[in-house]
mmCIF file of C-alpha atoms and ligand atoms in Angstrom:
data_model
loop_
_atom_site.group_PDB
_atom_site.id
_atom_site.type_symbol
_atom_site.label_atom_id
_atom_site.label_comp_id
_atom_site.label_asym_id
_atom_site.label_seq_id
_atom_site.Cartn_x
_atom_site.Cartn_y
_atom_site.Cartn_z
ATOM 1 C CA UNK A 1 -28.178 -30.580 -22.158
ATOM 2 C CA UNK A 2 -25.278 -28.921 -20.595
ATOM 3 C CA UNK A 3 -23.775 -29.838 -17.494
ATOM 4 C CA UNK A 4 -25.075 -28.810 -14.826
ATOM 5 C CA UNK A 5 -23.410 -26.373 -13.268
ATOM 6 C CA UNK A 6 -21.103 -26.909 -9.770
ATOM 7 C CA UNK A 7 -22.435 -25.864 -6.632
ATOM 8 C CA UNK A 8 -18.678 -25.954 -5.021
ATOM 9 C CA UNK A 9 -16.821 -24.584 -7.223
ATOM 10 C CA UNK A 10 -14.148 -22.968 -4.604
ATOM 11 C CA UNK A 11 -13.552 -25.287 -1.737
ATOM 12 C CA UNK A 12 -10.665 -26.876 -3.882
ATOM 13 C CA UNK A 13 -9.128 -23.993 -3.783
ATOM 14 C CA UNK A 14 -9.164 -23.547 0.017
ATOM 15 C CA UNK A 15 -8.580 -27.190 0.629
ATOM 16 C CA UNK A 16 -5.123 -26.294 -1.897
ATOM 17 C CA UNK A 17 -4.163 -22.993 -0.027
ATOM 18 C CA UNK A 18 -4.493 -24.790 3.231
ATOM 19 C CA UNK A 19 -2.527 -27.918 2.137
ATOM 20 C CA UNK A 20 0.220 -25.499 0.566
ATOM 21 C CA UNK A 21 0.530 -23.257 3.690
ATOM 22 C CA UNK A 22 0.748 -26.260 6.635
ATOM 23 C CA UNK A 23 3.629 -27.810 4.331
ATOM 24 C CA UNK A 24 4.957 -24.217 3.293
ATOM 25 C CA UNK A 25 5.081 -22.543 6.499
ATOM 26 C CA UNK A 26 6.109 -24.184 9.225
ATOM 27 C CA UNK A 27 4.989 -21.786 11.932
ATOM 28 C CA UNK A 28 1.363 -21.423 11.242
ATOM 29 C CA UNK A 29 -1.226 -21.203 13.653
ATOM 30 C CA UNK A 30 -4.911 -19.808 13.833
ATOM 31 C CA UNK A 31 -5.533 -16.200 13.679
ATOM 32 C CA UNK A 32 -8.386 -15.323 16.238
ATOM 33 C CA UNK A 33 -11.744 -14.889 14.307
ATOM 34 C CA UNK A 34 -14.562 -12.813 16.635
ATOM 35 C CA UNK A 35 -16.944 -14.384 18.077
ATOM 36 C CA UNK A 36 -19.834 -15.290 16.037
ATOM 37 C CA UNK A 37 -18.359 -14.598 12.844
ATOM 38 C CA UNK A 38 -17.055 -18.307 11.908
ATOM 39 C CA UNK A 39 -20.085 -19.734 10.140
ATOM 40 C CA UNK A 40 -22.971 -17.443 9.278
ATOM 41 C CA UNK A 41 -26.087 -18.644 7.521
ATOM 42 C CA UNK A 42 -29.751 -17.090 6.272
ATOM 43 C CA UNK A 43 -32.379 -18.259 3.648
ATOM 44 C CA UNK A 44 -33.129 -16.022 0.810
ATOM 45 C CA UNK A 45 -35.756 -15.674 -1.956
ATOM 46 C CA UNK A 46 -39.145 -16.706 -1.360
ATOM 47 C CA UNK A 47 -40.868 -20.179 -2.265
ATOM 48 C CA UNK A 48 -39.367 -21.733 -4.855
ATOM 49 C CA UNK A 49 -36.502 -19.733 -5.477
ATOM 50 C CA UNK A 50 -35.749 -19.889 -1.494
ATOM 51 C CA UNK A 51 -31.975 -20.780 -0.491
ATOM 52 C CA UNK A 52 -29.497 -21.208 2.506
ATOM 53 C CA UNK A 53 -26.792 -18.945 2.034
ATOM 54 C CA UNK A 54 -24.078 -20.265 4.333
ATOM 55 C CA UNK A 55 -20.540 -17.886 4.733
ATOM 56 C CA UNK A 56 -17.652 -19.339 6.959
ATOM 57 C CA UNK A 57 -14.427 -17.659 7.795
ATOM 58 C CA UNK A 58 -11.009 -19.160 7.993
ATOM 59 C CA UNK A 59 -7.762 -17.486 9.899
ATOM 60 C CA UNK A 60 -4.156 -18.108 10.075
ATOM 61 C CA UNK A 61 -1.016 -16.215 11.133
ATOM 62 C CA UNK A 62 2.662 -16.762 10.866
ATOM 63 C CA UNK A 63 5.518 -14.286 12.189
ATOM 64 C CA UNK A 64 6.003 -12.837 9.550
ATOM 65 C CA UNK A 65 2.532 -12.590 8.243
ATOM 66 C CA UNK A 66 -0.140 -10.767 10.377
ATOM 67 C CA UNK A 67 -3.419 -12.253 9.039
ATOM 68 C CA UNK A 68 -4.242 -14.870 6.676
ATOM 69 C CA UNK A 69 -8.068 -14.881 6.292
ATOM 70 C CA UNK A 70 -10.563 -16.246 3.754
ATOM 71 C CA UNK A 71 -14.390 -15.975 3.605
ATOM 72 C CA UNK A 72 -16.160 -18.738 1.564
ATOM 73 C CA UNK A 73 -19.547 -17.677 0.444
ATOM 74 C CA UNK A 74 -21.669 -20.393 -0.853
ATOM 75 C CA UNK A 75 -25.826 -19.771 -1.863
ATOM 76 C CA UNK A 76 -25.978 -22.659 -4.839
ATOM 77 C CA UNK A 77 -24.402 -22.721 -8.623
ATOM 78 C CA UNK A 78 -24.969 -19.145 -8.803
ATOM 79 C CA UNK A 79 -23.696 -17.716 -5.684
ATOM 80 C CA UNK A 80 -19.710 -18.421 -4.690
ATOM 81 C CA UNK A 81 -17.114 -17.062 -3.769
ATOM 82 C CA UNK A 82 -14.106 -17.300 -2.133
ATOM 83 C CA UNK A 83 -11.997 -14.169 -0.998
ATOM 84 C CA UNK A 84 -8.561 -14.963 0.138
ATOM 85 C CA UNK A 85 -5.889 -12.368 1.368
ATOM 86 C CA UNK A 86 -3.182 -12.587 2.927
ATOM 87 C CA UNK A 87 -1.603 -9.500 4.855
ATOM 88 C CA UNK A 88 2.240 -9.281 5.949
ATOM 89 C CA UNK A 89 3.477 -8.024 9.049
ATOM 90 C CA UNK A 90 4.232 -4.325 8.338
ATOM 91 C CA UNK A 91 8.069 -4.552 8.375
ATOM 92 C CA UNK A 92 8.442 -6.676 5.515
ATOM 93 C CA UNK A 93 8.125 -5.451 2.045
ATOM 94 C CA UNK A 94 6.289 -8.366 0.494
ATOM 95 C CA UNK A 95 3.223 -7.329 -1.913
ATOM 96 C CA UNK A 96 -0.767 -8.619 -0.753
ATOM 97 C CA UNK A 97 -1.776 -11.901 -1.805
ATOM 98 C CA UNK A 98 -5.219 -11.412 -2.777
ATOM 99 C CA UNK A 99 -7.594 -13.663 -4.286
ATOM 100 C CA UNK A 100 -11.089 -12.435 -5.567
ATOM 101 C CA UNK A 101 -13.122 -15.690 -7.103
ATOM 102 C CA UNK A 102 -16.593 -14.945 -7.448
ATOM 103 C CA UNK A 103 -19.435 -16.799 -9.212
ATOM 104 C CA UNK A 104 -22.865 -14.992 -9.901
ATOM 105 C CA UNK A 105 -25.668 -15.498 -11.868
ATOM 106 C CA UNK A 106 -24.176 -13.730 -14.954
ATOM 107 C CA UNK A 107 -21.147 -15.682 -14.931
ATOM 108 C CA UNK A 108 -17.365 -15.811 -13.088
ATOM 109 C CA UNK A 109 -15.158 -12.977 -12.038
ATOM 110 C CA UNK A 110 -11.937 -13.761 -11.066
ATOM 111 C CA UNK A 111 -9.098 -11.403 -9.273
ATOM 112 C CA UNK A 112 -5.614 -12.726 -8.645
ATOM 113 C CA UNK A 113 -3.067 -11.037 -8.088
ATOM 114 C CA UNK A 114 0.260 -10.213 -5.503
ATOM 115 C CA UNK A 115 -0.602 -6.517 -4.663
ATOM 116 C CA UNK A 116 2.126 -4.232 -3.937
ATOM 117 C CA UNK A 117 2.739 -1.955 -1.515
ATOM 118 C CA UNK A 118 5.095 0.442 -3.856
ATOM 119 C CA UNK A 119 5.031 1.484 -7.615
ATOM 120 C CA UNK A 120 8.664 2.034 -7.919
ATOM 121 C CA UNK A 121 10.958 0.571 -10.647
ATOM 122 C CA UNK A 122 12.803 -1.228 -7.892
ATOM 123 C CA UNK A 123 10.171 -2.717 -6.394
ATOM 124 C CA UNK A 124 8.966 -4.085 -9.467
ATOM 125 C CA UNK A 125 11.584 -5.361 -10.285
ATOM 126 C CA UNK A 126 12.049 -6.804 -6.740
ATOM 127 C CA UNK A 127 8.910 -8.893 -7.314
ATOM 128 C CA UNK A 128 7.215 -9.030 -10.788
ATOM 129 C CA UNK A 129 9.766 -8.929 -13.598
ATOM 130 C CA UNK A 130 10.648 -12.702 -13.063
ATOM 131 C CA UNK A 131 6.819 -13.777 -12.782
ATOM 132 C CA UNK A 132 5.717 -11.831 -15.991
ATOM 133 C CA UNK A 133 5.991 -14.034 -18.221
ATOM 134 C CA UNK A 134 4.032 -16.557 -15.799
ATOM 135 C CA UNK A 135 1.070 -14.045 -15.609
ATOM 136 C CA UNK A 136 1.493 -13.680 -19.418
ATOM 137 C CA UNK A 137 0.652 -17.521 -20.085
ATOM 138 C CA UNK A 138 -2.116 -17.615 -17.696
ATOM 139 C CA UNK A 139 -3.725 -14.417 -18.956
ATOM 140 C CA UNK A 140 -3.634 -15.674 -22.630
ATOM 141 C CA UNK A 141 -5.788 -18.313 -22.105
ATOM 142 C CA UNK A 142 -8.148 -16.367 -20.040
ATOM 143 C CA UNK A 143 -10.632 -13.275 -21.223
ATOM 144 C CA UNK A 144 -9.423 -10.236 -19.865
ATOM 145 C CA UNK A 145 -12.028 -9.091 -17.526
ATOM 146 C CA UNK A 146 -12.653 -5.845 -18.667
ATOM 147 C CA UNK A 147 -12.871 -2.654 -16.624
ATOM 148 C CA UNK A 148 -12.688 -2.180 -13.007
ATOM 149 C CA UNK A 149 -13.221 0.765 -10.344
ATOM 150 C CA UNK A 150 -10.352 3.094 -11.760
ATOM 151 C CA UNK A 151 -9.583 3.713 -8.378
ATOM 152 C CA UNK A 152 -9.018 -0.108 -7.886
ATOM 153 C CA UNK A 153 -5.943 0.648 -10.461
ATOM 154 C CA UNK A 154 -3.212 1.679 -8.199
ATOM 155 C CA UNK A 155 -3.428 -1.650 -5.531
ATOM 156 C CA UNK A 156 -2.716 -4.027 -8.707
ATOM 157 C CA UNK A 157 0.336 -5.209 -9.843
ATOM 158 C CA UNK A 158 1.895 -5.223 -13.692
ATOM 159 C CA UNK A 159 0.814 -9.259 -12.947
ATOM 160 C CA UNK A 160 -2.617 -8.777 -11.979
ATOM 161 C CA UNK A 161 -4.461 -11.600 -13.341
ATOM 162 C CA UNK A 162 -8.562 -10.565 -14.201
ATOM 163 C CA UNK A 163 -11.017 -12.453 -15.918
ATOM 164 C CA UNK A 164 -14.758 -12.478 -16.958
ATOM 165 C CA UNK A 165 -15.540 -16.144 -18.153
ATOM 166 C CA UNK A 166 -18.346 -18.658 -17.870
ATOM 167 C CA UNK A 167 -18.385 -22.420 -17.747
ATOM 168 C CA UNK A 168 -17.153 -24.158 -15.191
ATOM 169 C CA UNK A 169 -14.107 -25.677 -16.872
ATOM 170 C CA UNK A 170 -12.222 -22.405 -17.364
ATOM 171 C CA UNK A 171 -12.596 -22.262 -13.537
ATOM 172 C CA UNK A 172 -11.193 -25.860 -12.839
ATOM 173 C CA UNK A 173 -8.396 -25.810 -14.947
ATOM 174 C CA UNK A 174 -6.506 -22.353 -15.844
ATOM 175 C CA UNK A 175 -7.985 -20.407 -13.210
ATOM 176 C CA UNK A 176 -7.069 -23.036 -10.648
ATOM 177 C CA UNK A 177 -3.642 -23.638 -12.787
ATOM 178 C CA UNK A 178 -2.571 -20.035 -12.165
ATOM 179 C CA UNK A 179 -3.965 -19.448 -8.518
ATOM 180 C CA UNK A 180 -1.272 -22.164 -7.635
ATOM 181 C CA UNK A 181 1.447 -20.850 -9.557
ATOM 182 C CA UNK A 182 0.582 -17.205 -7.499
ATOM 183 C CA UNK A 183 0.459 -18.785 -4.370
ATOM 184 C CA UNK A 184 3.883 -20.899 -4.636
ATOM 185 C CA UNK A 185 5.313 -17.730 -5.880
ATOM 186 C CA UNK A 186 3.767 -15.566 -2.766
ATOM 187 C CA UNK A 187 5.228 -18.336 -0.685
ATOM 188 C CA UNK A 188 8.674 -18.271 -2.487
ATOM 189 C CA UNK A 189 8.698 -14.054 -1.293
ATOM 190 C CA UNK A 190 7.210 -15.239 2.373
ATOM 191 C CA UNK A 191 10.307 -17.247 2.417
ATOM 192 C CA UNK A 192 12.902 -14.979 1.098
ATOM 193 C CA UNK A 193 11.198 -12.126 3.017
ATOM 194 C CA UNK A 194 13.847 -10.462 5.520
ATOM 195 C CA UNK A 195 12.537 -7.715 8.148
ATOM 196 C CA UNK A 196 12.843 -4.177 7.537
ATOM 197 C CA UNK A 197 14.294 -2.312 10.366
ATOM 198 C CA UNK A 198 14.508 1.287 9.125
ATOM 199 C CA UNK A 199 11.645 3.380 11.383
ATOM 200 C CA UNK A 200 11.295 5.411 7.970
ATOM 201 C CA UNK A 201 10.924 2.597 5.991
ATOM 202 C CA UNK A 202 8.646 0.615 8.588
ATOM 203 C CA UNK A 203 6.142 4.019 8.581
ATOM 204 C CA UNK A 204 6.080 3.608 4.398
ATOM 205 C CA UNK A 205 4.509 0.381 4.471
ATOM 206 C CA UNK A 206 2.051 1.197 7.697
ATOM 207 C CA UNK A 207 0.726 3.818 5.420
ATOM 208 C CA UNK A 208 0.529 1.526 2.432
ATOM 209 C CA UNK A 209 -0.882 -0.853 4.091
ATOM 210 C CA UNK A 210 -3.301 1.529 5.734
ATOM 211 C CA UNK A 211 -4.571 3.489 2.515
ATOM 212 C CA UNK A 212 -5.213 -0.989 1.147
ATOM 213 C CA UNK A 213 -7.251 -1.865 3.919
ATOM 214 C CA UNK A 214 -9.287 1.720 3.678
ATOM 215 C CA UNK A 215 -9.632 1.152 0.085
ATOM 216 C CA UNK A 216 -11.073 -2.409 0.520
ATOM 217 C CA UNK A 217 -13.092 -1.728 3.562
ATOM 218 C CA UNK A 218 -14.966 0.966 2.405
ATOM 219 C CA UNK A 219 -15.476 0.006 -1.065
ATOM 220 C CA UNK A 220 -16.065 -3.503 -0.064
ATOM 221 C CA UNK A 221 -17.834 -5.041 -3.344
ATOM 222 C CA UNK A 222 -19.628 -7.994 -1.121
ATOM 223 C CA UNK A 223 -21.194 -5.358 1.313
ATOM 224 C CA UNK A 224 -24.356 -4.570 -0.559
ATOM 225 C CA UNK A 225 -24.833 -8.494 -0.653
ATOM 226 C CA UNK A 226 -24.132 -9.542 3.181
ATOM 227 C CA UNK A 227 -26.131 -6.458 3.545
ATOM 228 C CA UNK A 228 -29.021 -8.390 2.022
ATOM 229 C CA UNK A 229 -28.262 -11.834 3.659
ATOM 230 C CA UNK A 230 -27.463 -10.709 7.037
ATOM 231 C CA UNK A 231 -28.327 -7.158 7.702
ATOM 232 C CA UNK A 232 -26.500 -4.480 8.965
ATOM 233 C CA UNK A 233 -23.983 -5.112 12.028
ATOM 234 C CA UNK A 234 -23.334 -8.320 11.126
ATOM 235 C CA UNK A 235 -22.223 -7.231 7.666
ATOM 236 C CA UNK A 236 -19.945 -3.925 9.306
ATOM 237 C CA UNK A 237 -18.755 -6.075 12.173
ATOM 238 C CA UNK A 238 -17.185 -8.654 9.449
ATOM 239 C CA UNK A 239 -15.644 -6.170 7.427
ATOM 240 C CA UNK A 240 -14.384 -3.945 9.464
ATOM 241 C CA UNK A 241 -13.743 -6.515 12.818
ATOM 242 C CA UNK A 242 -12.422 -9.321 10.353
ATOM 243 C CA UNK A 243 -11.538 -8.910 6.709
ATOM 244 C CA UNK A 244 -10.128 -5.855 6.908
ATOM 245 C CA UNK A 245 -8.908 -5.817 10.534
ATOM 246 C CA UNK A 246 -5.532 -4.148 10.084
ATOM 247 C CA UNK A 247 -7.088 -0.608 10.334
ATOM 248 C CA UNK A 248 -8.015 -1.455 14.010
ATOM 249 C CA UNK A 249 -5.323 -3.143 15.055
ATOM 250 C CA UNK A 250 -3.718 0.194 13.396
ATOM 251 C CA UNK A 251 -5.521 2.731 15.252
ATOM 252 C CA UNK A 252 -4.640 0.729 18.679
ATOM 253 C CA UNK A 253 -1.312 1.339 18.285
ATOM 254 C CA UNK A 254 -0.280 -1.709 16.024
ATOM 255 C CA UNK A 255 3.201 -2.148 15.857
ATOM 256 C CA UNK A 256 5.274 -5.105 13.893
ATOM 257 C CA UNK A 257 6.443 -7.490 16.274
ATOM 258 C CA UNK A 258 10.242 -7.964 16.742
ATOM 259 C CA UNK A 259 12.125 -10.275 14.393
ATOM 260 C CA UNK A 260 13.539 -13.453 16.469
ATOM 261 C CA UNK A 261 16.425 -13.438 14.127
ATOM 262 C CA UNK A 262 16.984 -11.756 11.105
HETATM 263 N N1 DBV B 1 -14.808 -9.016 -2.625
HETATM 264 C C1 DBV B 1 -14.127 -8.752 -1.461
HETATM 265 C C2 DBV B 1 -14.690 -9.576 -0.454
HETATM 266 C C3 DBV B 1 -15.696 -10.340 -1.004
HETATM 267 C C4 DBV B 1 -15.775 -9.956 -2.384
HETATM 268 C C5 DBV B 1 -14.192 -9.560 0.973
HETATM 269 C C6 DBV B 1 -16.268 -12.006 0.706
HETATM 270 O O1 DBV B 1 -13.208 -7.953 -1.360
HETATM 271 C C7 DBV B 1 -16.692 -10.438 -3.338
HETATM 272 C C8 DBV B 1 -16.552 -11.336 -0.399
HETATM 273 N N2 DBV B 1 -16.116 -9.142 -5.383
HETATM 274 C C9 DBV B 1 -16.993 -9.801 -4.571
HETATM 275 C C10 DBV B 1 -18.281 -9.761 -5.173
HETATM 276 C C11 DBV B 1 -18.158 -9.044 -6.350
HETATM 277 C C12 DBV B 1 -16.797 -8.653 -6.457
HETATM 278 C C13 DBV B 1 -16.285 -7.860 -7.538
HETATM 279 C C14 DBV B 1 -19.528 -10.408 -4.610
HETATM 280 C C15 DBV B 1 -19.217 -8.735 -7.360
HETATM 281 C C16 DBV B 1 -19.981 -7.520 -7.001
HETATM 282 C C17 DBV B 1 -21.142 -7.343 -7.967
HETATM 283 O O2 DBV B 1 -20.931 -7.459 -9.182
HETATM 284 O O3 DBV B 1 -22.231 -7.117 -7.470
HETATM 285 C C18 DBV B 1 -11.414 -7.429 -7.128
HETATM 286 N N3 DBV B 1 -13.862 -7.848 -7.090
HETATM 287 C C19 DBV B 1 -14.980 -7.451 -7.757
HETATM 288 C C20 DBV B 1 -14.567 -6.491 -8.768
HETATM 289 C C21 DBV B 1 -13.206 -6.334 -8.646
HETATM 290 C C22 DBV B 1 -12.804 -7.210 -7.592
HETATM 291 C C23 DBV B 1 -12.297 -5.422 -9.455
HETATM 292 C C24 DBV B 1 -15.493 -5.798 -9.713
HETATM 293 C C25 DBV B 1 -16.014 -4.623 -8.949
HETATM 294 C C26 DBV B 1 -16.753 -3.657 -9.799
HETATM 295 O O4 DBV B 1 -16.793 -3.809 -11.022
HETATM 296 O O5 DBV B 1 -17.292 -2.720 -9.179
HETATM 297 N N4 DBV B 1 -10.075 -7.528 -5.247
HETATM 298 C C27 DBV B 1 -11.253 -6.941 -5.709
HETATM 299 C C28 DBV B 1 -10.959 -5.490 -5.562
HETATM 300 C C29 DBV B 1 -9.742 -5.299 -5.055
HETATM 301 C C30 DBV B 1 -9.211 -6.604 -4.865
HETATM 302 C C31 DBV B 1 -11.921 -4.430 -5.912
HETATM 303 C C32 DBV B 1 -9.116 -4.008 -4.778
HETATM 304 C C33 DBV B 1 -7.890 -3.818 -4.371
HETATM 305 O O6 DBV B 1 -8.129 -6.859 -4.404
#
């Protein structure tokens, strides 16, 4: 018989990320999470088929990076995922980190990618020229996954890192292999990152970061699910007061805090 399959397939991950960033970046701290929304839980299916589908939110922040967040669903073998992005403070010009790893019934879909906030020629070659041939080596061994929301397109990078696979091996070892090699590289840009001071400029990656967060927040791919699980304001509440919270904090007047020393 084949293995059965792993029912926490994602919490390595986490546990890694977390590890990475406390020894990575020495001023992190929690990033407020509202009320209510740190652990979430409902049963679904009926008798036999009946299961606890648990979803717990995690928050950091640095000074230079507004909001680290992750949301770890977990309803069984079938049902995982773990959604990890990390959002900059608006006057630096460092791409997303964002991490899609979802496990459903049909199999594993995985996102990875640094997203940027520009398409020029500069910019990529600011960030992704030197980590091609990195994304190369982990895409080879990895089925591409196919096509996505065409719309999607334009917030991925030439290093955007997408596969369809099952088996839980391909997610243990290349798909974990090349989530740390993005992540030390996201850290290396964290590190090298130096504020932006130009008003123009600093306006040019609000609205970047603004038409992201709209993008993801209204074409949310987990809303129709934490629909199901946990109804209606929970579900808007979540995306709107947590995982995509930039918008708000946009719309109150946001502005990037002021650079101890540059
Ligand atoms: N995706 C999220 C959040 C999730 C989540 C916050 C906490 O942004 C889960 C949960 N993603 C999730 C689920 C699915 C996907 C799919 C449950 C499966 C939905 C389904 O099949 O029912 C990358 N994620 C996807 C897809 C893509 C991504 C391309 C396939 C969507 C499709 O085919 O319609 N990451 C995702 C994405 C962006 C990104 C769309 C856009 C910038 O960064």
């Amino acid at each position: 018989a084949p293995p059965a399959a792993v029912t926490d397939l994602y919490t390595p991950f986490w546990e890694y990320a977390v590890k990475v960033m406390k020894e990575r970046l020495p001023d992190l701290g929690p990033y407020p999470i509202p009320e209510g929304y740190v652990h979430k839980e409902a049963m679904t299916g009926k008798g036999k088929r009946a299961a606890l589908v648990t979803t717990d939110a995690y928050a950091y922040q640095t000074p230079k990076l507004r909001q680290i967040r992750a949301a770890h669903v977990q309803g069984g073998a079938a049902l995982q995922v773990l959604n990890y992005v990390i959002f900059p403070h608006m006057n630096y010009r460092i791409p997303f980190f964002g991490a899609d790893l979802v496990t459903l019934p049909g199999g594993h879909l995985i996102a990875i990618d640094m997203q940027p906030l520009f398409h020029t020629d500069e910019y990529k070659a600011e960030f992704y020229d030197a980590f091609k041939a990195v994304h190369a080596k982990h895409q080879a061994v990895l089925p591409w996954g196919g096509d996505f929301p065409a719309e999607a397109a334009q917030f991925f990078s030439p290093c955007f890192l997408w596969t369809r696979t099952s088996g839980d091996e391909a997610i243990q070892g290349p798909v974990f292999d090349a989530f740390k090699d993005y992540l030390h590289t996201y850290l290396d840009f964290v590190d090298a990152a130096k504020p932006v001071s130009d008003p123009a400029e600093i306006e040019a990656i609000k609205a970047s970061h603004k038409a992201y967060l709209t993008y993801r927040a209204e074409k949310d791919p987990a809303r129709g699910m934490f629909l199901r699980f946990y109804g209606e304001e929970w579900t808007e509440e979540f995306i709107h007061g947590f995982l995509f919270d930039g918008l708000v904090a946009l719309e109150q007047g946001y502005t990037p805090p002021v650079a101890a020393s540059a």
